[in-house]
Amino acid sequence: MKKILLIIFLINYVFANEDAELEKSQLIFAILLCFIFLLSAYLLTLKRKFKYRKNNVKEDTITLKNYEYINKTNLTFDMQEVFLYFFKTINNIVSANNNIVVFSQKMFDVDKNNKIINTHRSFFGDYSVLINALLYSITILNTFFKNEVFVVKLRVAPSEYEEYMLFFDIYLARHDDEESNVLFNSLNEYYKSSKINPALNQEIFEKMELLKIESSKKDYYIGIKNSSNSMKNMLSINMSFQAKEQDYLFHLNTDESLDALLVCPNSEISKIIEDNLLEFNIKSIVNKSYTNLLEILEDGVKCPFRAVFINADIFNHFKDEEIEKLIKAQKNNIFKIFVILNNANIPTNVYKVINEVEFLALPYTIDNIRAVVNSIYKIASVYKNQ
């Protein structure tokens, strides 16, 4: 800036006095001096621009070198959305051996101020580690057992440094016996010392080895434990993820207490559904048998239920006329039937009511049960306003 001002001063000095008679050589010298100053100023500006660009290129290079790391640490996922697609995959896998997977998790949590909040579901990190750990664990049980119910119990707990611990316990819904003890003891031996029980399928140990490899990628615990409360053999997976700010969930108005009927032969499945519905202020009566079901639902006075959950397998015990009566009772007494789909093996009679009922497929996510609850309260509003 100073040089430019100096140039202007020199030009003014040379040409300011019109009466001054300059010799030709003096005029040429003045013009040349101005040109030199202009050129110097231009070169200085160019040099500064070049230096600025060079520094920027250097910074960009550093950013590119660290891009892969930054990209990985900035990965985020919504656990329930991930589960939505994973559950469909695992459902098809276990159906081959007619097994069922049911997922047990809390719909809500309580913060440090004793305020009820949504269970945390948004995290930073790579969700594939979580999915692979669950996939290998469930596949191990599916390879060994047939016609069983596998329970995956999830507990989400806040930890330090804005992290959350995810605790998964995977076990059989029924009581353990000699058969299940053989499997879990063999897995425990393999996990501790890589000792293979030749009596078991090689695929089981291949999946266990994959589990061990996955655990080395992320610091998480895998192992076999025996619960002191239920005395059950469990395959346990514990891992942590950094918390991400929760996404907004639409509010469900569940102030009004409603009633539901749960008809399911498996007590573990019905207990999980019952507990989840209760968190939304919906109380359930549980029946293992479908005896007198039609009689209860056809009687408008004795039918206080706004939702009726029926296990899919029960439909194959109904005759066509009984199914027609069931659908008619749903319309007349204003309640909603939800068919509990155990796995991908759907009973034939369920297809007969596919356009008349709603479905709750196992395993289900928090979003799935929220959609069910929303539907129940809508039908309750219709009943109230009739």
Short mmCIF file of C-alpha atoms in Angstrom, two decimals:
data_model
loop_
_atom_site.label_atom_id
_atom_site.label_comp_id
_atom_site.label_asym_id
_atom_site.label_seq_id
_atom_site.Cartn_x
_atom_site.Cartn_y
_atom_site.Cartn_z
CA MET A 1 0.00 0.00 0.00
CA LYS A 2 2.88 2.33 0.86
CA LYS A 3 4.50 1.67 -2.50
CA ILE A 4 1.34 2.49 -4.39
CA LEU A 5 1.02 5.78 -2.51
CA LEU A 6 4.65 6.55 -3.33
CA ILE A 7 3.99 5.97 -7.02
CA ILE A 8 1.01 8.32 -6.96
CA PHE A 9 3.15 10.95 -5.19
CA LEU A 10 5.88 10.72 -7.82
CA ILE A 11 3.41 11.07 -10.69
CA ASN A 12 1.85 14.11 -9.07
CA TYR A 13 5.29 15.58 -8.47
CA VAL A 14 6.35 15.13 -12.06
CA PHE A 15 3.19 16.44 -13.70
CA ALA A 16 1.83 18.84 -11.09
CA ASN A 17 3.65 21.95 -12.25
CA GLU A 18 2.49 22.71 -15.79
CA ASP A 19 4.88 25.61 -16.08
CA ALA A 20 7.96 23.51 -15.46
CA GLU A 21 9.84 22.73 -18.59
CA LEU A 22 11.25 19.24 -18.31
CA GLU A 23 13.86 17.97 -20.63
CA LYS A 24 13.03 14.90 -22.63
CA SER A 25 15.43 12.67 -20.63
CA GLN A 26 13.87 13.75 -17.31
CA LEU A 27 10.40 12.85 -18.56
CA ILE A 28 11.53 9.40 -19.71
CA PHE A 29 13.26 8.80 -16.34
CA ALA A 30 10.08 9.69 -14.42
CA ILE A 31 7.92 7.37 -16.53
CA LEU A 32 10.46 4.53 -16.16
CA LEU A 33 10.58 5.01 -12.40
CA CYS A 34 6.81 4.75 -12.20
CA PHE A 35 6.86 1.56 -14.25
CA ILE A 36 9.47 -0.04 -11.96
CA PHE A 37 7.40 0.72 -8.87
CA LEU A 38 4.22 -0.67 -10.47
CA LEU A 39 6.04 -3.85 -11.50
CA SER A 40 7.47 -4.29 -7.99
CA ALA A 41 4.04 -3.90 -6.44
CA TYR A 42 2.55 -6.45 -8.85
CA LEU A 43 5.30 -9.02 -8.19
CA LEU A 44 4.92 -8.61 -4.43
CA THR A 45 1.15 -9.18 -4.63
CA LEU A 46 1.65 -12.23 -6.86
CA LYS A 47 4.17 -13.68 -4.42
CA ARG A 48 1.74 -13.32 -1.51
CA LYS A 49 -1.05 -15.05 -3.48
CA PHE A 50 1.24 -17.91 -4.42
CA LYS A 51 2.32 -18.39 -0.81
CA TYR A 52 -1.34 -18.43 0.33
CA ARG A 53 -2.28 -21.06 -2.27
CA LYS A 54 0.74 -23.17 -1.32
CA ASN A 55 -0.31 -23.20 2.33
CA ASN A 56 -3.85 -24.17 1.36
CA VAL A 57 -2.60 -27.06 -0.77
CA LYS A 58 -0.55 -28.28 2.20
CA GLU A 59 -3.57 -28.13 4.49
CA ASP A 60 -5.71 -29.99 1.91
CA THR A 61 -3.07 -32.72 1.71
CA ILE A 62 -3.16 -33.22 5.46
CA THR A 63 -6.96 -33.39 5.35
CA LEU A 64 -6.88 -36.00 2.60
CA LYS A 65 -4.42 -38.13 4.56
CA ASN A 66 -6.74 -38.09 7.57
CA TYR A 67 -9.97 -38.38 5.57
CA GLU A 68 -10.38 -42.11 6.13
CA TYR A 69 -9.99 -41.72 9.89
CA ILE A 70 -12.28 -38.69 10.05
CA ASN A 71 -14.86 -40.43 7.88
CA LYS A 72 -14.92 -43.46 10.16
CA THR A 73 -15.19 -41.50 13.39
CA ASN A 74 -18.04 -39.44 11.94
CA LEU A 75 -20.13 -42.50 11.02
CA THR A 76 -23.48 -42.39 12.79
CA PHE A 77 -26.36 -44.80 13.01
CA ASP A 78 -29.84 -45.13 14.46
CA MET A 79 -29.82 -48.50 16.21
CA GLN A 80 -33.55 -49.12 15.71
CA GLU A 81 -33.34 -48.40 11.97
CA VAL A 82 -30.38 -50.78 11.71
CA PHE A 83 -32.37 -53.42 13.60
CA LEU A 84 -35.30 -53.00 11.22
CA TYR A 85 -33.33 -54.42 8.29
CA PHE A 86 -31.24 -56.82 10.37
CA PHE A 87 -34.34 -58.43 11.90
CA LYS A 88 -35.69 -59.26 8.44
CA THR A 89 -32.42 -60.99 7.60
CA ILE A 90 -32.21 -62.95 10.84
CA ASN A 91 -35.88 -63.89 10.53
CA ASN A 92 -35.20 -65.64 7.21
CA ILE A 93 -32.11 -67.39 8.60
CA VAL A 94 -33.77 -68.94 11.67
CA SER A 95 -36.88 -69.92 9.69
CA ALA A 96 -34.87 -72.70 8.02
CA ASN A 97 -34.86 -74.56 11.36
CA ASN A 98 -38.27 -73.21 12.39
CA ASN A 99 -36.67 -71.18 15.19
CA ILE A 100 -37.97 -67.85 16.47
CA VAL A 101 -36.03 -64.79 17.62
CA VAL A 102 -37.68 -62.38 20.03
CA PHE A 103 -36.00 -59.14 21.07
CA SER A 104 -36.45 -57.80 24.57
CA GLN A 105 -35.75 -54.11 25.11
CA LYS A 106 -37.21 -51.21 27.04
CA MET A 107 -39.28 -48.64 25.16
CA PHE A 108 -38.42 -45.85 27.61
CA ASP A 109 -35.76 -44.93 30.14
CA VAL A 110 -35.46 -42.61 33.13
CA ASP A 111 -32.91 -39.79 33.24
CA LYS A 112 -31.04 -38.51 36.31
CA ASN A 113 -33.99 -36.22 37.12
CA ASN A 114 -36.40 -39.19 37.11
CA LYS A 115 -37.97 -37.95 33.90
CA ILE A 116 -39.19 -40.56 31.42
CA ILE A 117 -37.25 -40.31 28.15
CA ASN A 118 -36.91 -42.36 24.98
CA THR A 119 -34.30 -45.10 25.18
CA HIS A 120 -31.10 -43.88 23.55
CA ARG A 121 -30.73 -45.15 19.98
CA SER A 122 -28.39 -42.76 18.10
CA PHE A 123 -24.65 -43.38 18.16
CA PHE A 124 -21.35 -42.59 16.48
CA GLY A 125 -19.48 -45.57 15.05
CA ASP A 126 -19.64 -48.47 12.64
CA TYR A 127 -22.81 -50.48 13.22
CA SER A 128 -21.50 -53.47 11.22
CA VAL A 129 -19.52 -54.58 14.30
CA LEU A 130 -22.73 -54.72 16.31
CA ILE A 131 -24.68 -56.53 13.59
CA ASN A 132 -21.95 -59.10 12.93
CA ALA A 133 -21.67 -59.93 16.62
CA LEU A 134 -25.42 -60.56 16.86
CA LEU A 135 -25.54 -62.42 13.55
CA TYR A 136 -22.79 -64.87 14.48
CA SER A 137 -24.23 -65.43 17.95
CA ILE A 138 -27.75 -66.21 16.73
CA THR A 139 -26.40 -68.36 13.88
CA ILE A 140 -24.51 -70.47 16.45
CA LEU A 141 -27.75 -71.25 18.27
CA ASN A 142 -29.66 -71.74 15.03
CA THR A 143 -27.10 -74.29 13.82
CA PHE A 144 -27.49 -76.36 16.99
CA PHE A 145 -31.22 -76.07 17.77
CA LYS A 146 -34.51 -76.53 15.94
CA ASN A 147 -38.06 -75.45 16.86
CA GLU A 148 -36.82 -73.16 19.62
CA VAL A 149 -37.32 -69.56 20.73
CA PHE A 150 -34.14 -67.47 21.08
CA VAL A 151 -34.36 -64.43 23.32
CA VAL A 152 -32.05 -61.47 22.72
CA LYS A 153 -32.22 -59.17 25.72
CA LEU A 154 -30.80 -55.67 25.25
CA ARG A 155 -29.98 -53.21 27.99
CA VAL A 156 -28.77 -49.70 27.11
CA ALA A 157 -26.91 -47.95 29.93
CA PRO A 158 -25.14 -44.57 30.00
CA SER A 159 -21.42 -44.69 30.68
CA GLU A 160 -18.75 -42.02 31.16
CA TYR A 161 -17.44 -39.65 28.48
CA GLU A 162 -20.88 -39.45 26.76
CA GLU A 163 -20.78 -43.14 25.90
CA TYR A 164 -23.43 -45.82 26.20
CA MET A 165 -22.89 -49.46 27.01
CA LEU A 166 -24.94 -52.02 25.08
CA PHE A 167 -25.47 -55.29 26.93
CA PHE A 168 -26.81 -58.24 24.92
CA ASP A 169 -27.78 -61.56 26.52
CA ILE A 170 -28.80 -64.33 24.11
CA TYR A 171 -30.45 -67.45 25.48
CA LEU A 172 -33.16 -70.09 25.02
CA ALA A 173 -36.69 -69.19 26.07
CA ARG A 174 -37.19 -72.62 27.64
CA HIS A 175 -35.36 -74.08 30.62
CA ASP A 176 -31.83 -75.32 30.00
CA ASP A 177 -31.29 -79.06 29.80
CA GLU A 178 -28.41 -81.42 29.11
CA GLU A 179 -28.51 -80.60 25.38
CA SER A 180 -28.16 -76.85 25.88
CA ASN A 181 -25.52 -77.33 28.58
CA VAL A 182 -23.37 -79.28 26.11
CA LEU A 183 -23.50 -76.41 23.61
CA PHE A 184 -22.81 -73.57 26.02
CA ASN A 185 -20.07 -75.47 27.87
CA SER A 186 -18.41 -76.29 24.54
CA LEU A 187 -18.59 -72.63 23.49
CA ASN A 188 -17.12 -71.57 26.82
CA GLU A 189 -14.20 -73.96 26.39
CA TYR A 190 -13.58 -72.76 22.86
CA TYR A 191 -13.75 -69.12 23.86
CA LYS A 192 -11.21 -69.61 26.65
CA SER A 193 -8.79 -72.09 25.07
CA SER A 194 -9.92 -72.66 21.42
CA LYS A 195 -10.67 -76.29 22.35
CA ILE A 196 -13.12 -77.86 19.88
CA ASN A 197 -15.71 -80.41 20.94
CA PRO A 198 -15.74 -82.95 18.05
CA ALA A 199 -19.35 -83.84 18.84
CA LEU A 200 -20.53 -80.43 17.66
CA ASN A 201 -20.99 -79.04 14.17
CA GLN A 202 -17.83 -77.42 12.79
CA GLU A 203 -19.89 -74.44 11.61
CA ILE A 204 -20.57 -73.53 15.23
CA PHE A 205 -16.89 -73.06 15.96
CA GLU A 206 -16.34 -71.22 12.70
CA LYS A 207 -18.93 -68.66 13.81
CA MET A 208 -17.34 -68.50 17.26
CA GLU A 209 -13.98 -67.78 15.63
CA LEU A 210 -15.57 -65.00 13.58
CA LEU A 211 -16.95 -63.58 16.82
CA LYS A 212 -13.46 -63.54 18.34
CA ILE A 213 -12.08 -61.82 15.24
CA GLU A 214 -14.81 -59.18 15.32
CA SER A 215 -14.17 -58.48 19.00
CA SER A 216 -10.55 -57.66 18.18
CA LYS A 217 -11.72 -54.88 15.83
CA LYS A 218 -13.62 -53.16 18.62
CA ASP A 219 -13.08 -53.44 22.32
CA TYR A 220 -16.08 -55.49 23.39
CA TYR A 221 -16.66 -58.50 25.58
CA ILE A 222 -17.99 -61.85 24.42
CA GLY A 223 -18.39 -64.88 26.57
CA ILE A 224 -20.65 -67.43 28.20
CA LYS A 225 -22.22 -66.69 31.54
CA ASN A 226 -24.78 -68.13 33.86
CA SER A 227 -27.35 -65.68 35.15
CA SER A 228 -27.69 -65.82 38.94
CA ASN A 229 -31.35 -64.80 38.69
CA SER A 230 -32.67 -67.13 36.01
CA MET A 231 -29.90 -69.76 36.14
CA LYS A 232 -29.76 -69.69 32.36
CA ASN A 233 -26.86 -70.26 30.03
CA MET A 234 -26.27 -67.10 28.04
CA LEU A 235 -24.07 -65.90 25.22
CA SER A 236 -23.22 -62.33 26.24
CA ILE A 237 -21.93 -59.42 24.16
CA ASN A 238 -21.07 -56.07 25.75
CA MET A 239 -19.87 -53.07 23.73
CA SER A 240 -19.84 -49.29 23.91
CA PHE A 241 -20.59 -46.47 21.47
CA GLN A 242 -20.30 -42.72 21.74
CA ALA A 243 -23.69 -41.09 22.08
CA LYS A 244 -25.15 -38.92 19.33
CA GLU A 245 -27.93 -36.41 19.87
CA GLN A 246 -31.29 -38.11 19.69
CA ASP A 247 -33.49 -37.66 16.64
CA TYR A 248 -37.06 -36.47 17.18
CA LEU A 249 -39.76 -39.12 17.67
CA PHE A 250 -43.38 -38.17 17.15
CA HIS A 251 -45.33 -37.96 20.39
CA LEU A 252 -47.84 -40.68 21.21
CA ASN A 253 -50.76 -39.61 23.36
CA THR A 254 -51.12 -42.62 25.65
CA ASP A 255 -52.77 -40.99 28.64
CA GLU A 256 -55.88 -43.16 28.32
CA SER A 257 -55.53 -46.66 29.74
CA LEU A 258 -56.54 -49.39 27.28
CA ASP A 259 -56.91 -53.17 27.40
CA ALA A 260 -55.54 -55.84 25.08
CA LEU A 261 -55.87 -59.60 24.80
CA LEU A 262 -52.75 -61.66 24.10
CA VAL A 263 -53.25 -65.19 22.80
CA CYS A 264 -49.84 -66.87 22.54
CA PRO A 265 -48.68 -70.32 23.66
CA ASN A 266 -45.12 -69.18 24.41
CA SER A 267 -44.92 -67.38 27.73
CA GLU A 268 -41.59 -65.66 26.94
CA ILE A 269 -42.96 -64.07 23.76
CA SER A 270 -46.21 -62.96 25.41
CA LYS A 271 -44.33 -61.57 28.43
CA ILE A 272 -42.10 -59.36 26.25
CA ILE A 273 -45.07 -58.02 24.24
CA GLU A 274 -47.08 -57.51 27.44
CA ASP A 275 -44.27 -55.50 29.07
CA ASN A 276 -43.77 -53.33 25.99
CA LEU A 277 -47.48 -52.54 25.68
CA LEU A 278 -47.67 -51.69 29.37
CA GLU A 279 -45.01 -48.99 28.86
CA PHE A 280 -47.58 -47.33 26.57
CA ASN A 281 -50.38 -47.65 29.15
CA ILE A 282 -51.96 -50.71 27.50
CA LYS A 283 -52.72 -53.54 29.93
CA SER A 284 -52.85 -57.09 28.61
CA ILE A 285 -54.66 -60.26 29.57
CA VAL A 286 -52.62 -63.26 28.46
CA ASN A 287 -54.12 -66.57 27.33
CA LYS A 288 -52.03 -69.50 26.19
CA SER A 289 -55.04 -71.20 24.68
CA TYR A 290 -57.51 -70.01 22.05
CA THR A 291 -60.36 -71.88 23.75
CA ASN A 292 -63.51 -69.71 24.00
CA LEU A 293 -61.72 -66.93 22.07
CA LEU A 294 -64.56 -66.46 19.60
CA GLU A 295 -67.16 -66.49 22.37
CA ILE A 296 -65.33 -63.67 24.20
CA LEU A 297 -64.75 -61.53 21.10
CA GLU A 298 -68.29 -61.91 19.70
CA ASP A 299 -69.86 -60.72 22.94
CA GLY A 300 -69.79 -56.93 22.78
CA VAL A 301 -70.43 -56.62 26.51
CA LYS A 302 -67.69 -59.04 27.59
CA CYS A 303 -65.16 -57.70 25.09
CA PRO A 304 -63.38 -54.68 26.62
CA PHE A 305 -60.35 -55.09 24.36
CA ARG A 306 -59.29 -52.57 21.74
CA ALA A 307 -56.51 -54.89 20.53
CA VAL A 308 -56.30 -58.66 20.21
CA PHE A 309 -52.91 -60.26 19.54
CA ILE A 310 -53.11 -63.79 18.14
CA ASN A 311 -50.14 -66.01 17.40
CA ALA A 312 -50.05 -66.91 13.69
CA ASP A 313 -49.93 -70.67 14.33
CA ILE A 314 -53.33 -70.53 16.04
CA PHE A 315 -55.04 -69.55 12.77
CA ASN A 316 -54.45 -73.01 11.34
CA HIS A 317 -56.72 -74.36 14.08
CA PHE A 318 -59.61 -72.19 12.90
CA LYS A 319 -62.17 -73.30 10.35
CA ASP A 320 -63.14 -70.89 7.57
CA GLU A 321 -66.45 -69.99 9.24
CA GLU A 322 -64.64 -69.28 12.52
CA ILE A 323 -62.24 -66.95 10.74
CA GLU A 324 -65.22 -65.13 9.21
CA LYS A 325 -66.79 -64.74 12.66
CA LEU A 326 -63.51 -63.41 14.02
CA ILE A 327 -63.27 -60.71 11.35
CA LYS A 328 -66.93 -59.83 11.79
CA ALA A 329 -66.48 -59.44 15.57
CA GLN A 330 -63.53 -57.12 14.93
CA LYS A 331 -65.76 -54.82 12.89
CA ASN A 332 -68.83 -54.96 15.13
CA ASN A 333 -67.09 -54.56 18.50
CA ILE A 334 -64.43 -52.13 17.24
CA PHE A 335 -61.09 -53.68 18.07
CA LYS A 336 -58.01 -54.43 16.01
CA ILE A 337 -56.54 -57.89 15.44
CA PHE A 338 -52.74 -58.16 15.32
CA VAL A 339 -51.27 -61.41 14.06
CA ILE A 340 -47.95 -62.27 15.69
CA LEU A 341 -45.68 -63.62 12.95
CA ASN A 342 -43.08 -65.92 14.53
CA ASN A 343 -40.79 -66.16 11.51
CA ALA A 344 -40.90 -66.36 7.71
CA ASN A 345 -42.93 -69.60 7.83
CA ILE A 346 -46.43 -68.11 7.62
CA PRO A 347 -49.39 -70.48 8.26
CA THR A 348 -51.77 -70.94 5.31
CA ASN A 349 -54.85 -69.56 7.05
CA VAL A 350 -53.12 -66.25 7.77
CA TYR A 351 -53.22 -65.45 4.06
CA LYS A 352 -57.02 -65.58 4.25
CA VAL A 353 -57.10 -62.56 6.59
CA ILE A 354 -54.12 -60.65 5.21
CA ASN A 355 -56.29 -57.66 4.18
CA GLU A 356 -58.37 -57.63 7.37
CA VAL A 357 -55.75 -57.59 10.13
CA GLU A 358 -52.45 -55.99 11.05
CA PHE A 359 -49.20 -57.78 11.79
CA LEU A 360 -46.48 -57.77 14.43
CA ALA A 361 -43.47 -59.64 13.07
CA LEU A 362 -40.87 -61.07 15.43
CA PRO A 363 -38.42 -59.75 16.28
CA TYR A 364 -39.71 -56.18 16.29
CA THR A 365 -38.11 -52.78 16.85
CA ILE A 366 -39.25 -49.92 19.06
CA ASP A 367 -40.61 -48.21 15.94
CA ASN A 368 -42.64 -51.32 15.08
CA ILE A 369 -44.33 -51.43 18.47
CA ARG A 370 -44.90 -47.66 18.40
CA ALA A 371 -46.77 -48.07 15.10
CA VAL A 372 -48.88 -50.82 16.69
CA VAL A 373 -49.65 -48.65 19.71
CA ASN A 374 -50.60 -45.74 17.47
CA SER A 375 -53.03 -47.99 15.61
CA ILE A 376 -54.57 -49.22 18.89
CA TYR A 377 -55.21 -45.69 20.14
CA LYS A 378 -56.76 -44.75 16.80
CA ILE A 379 -59.25 -47.62 17.02
CA ALA A 380 -59.92 -46.64 20.65
CA SER A 381 -60.80 -43.13 19.44
CA VAL A 382 -63.27 -44.58 16.94
CA TYR A 383 -64.85 -46.70 19.70
CA LYS A 384 -65.10 -43.68 22.02
CA ASN A 385 -66.76 -41.50 19.40
CA GLN A 386 -69.29 -44.05 18.12
#
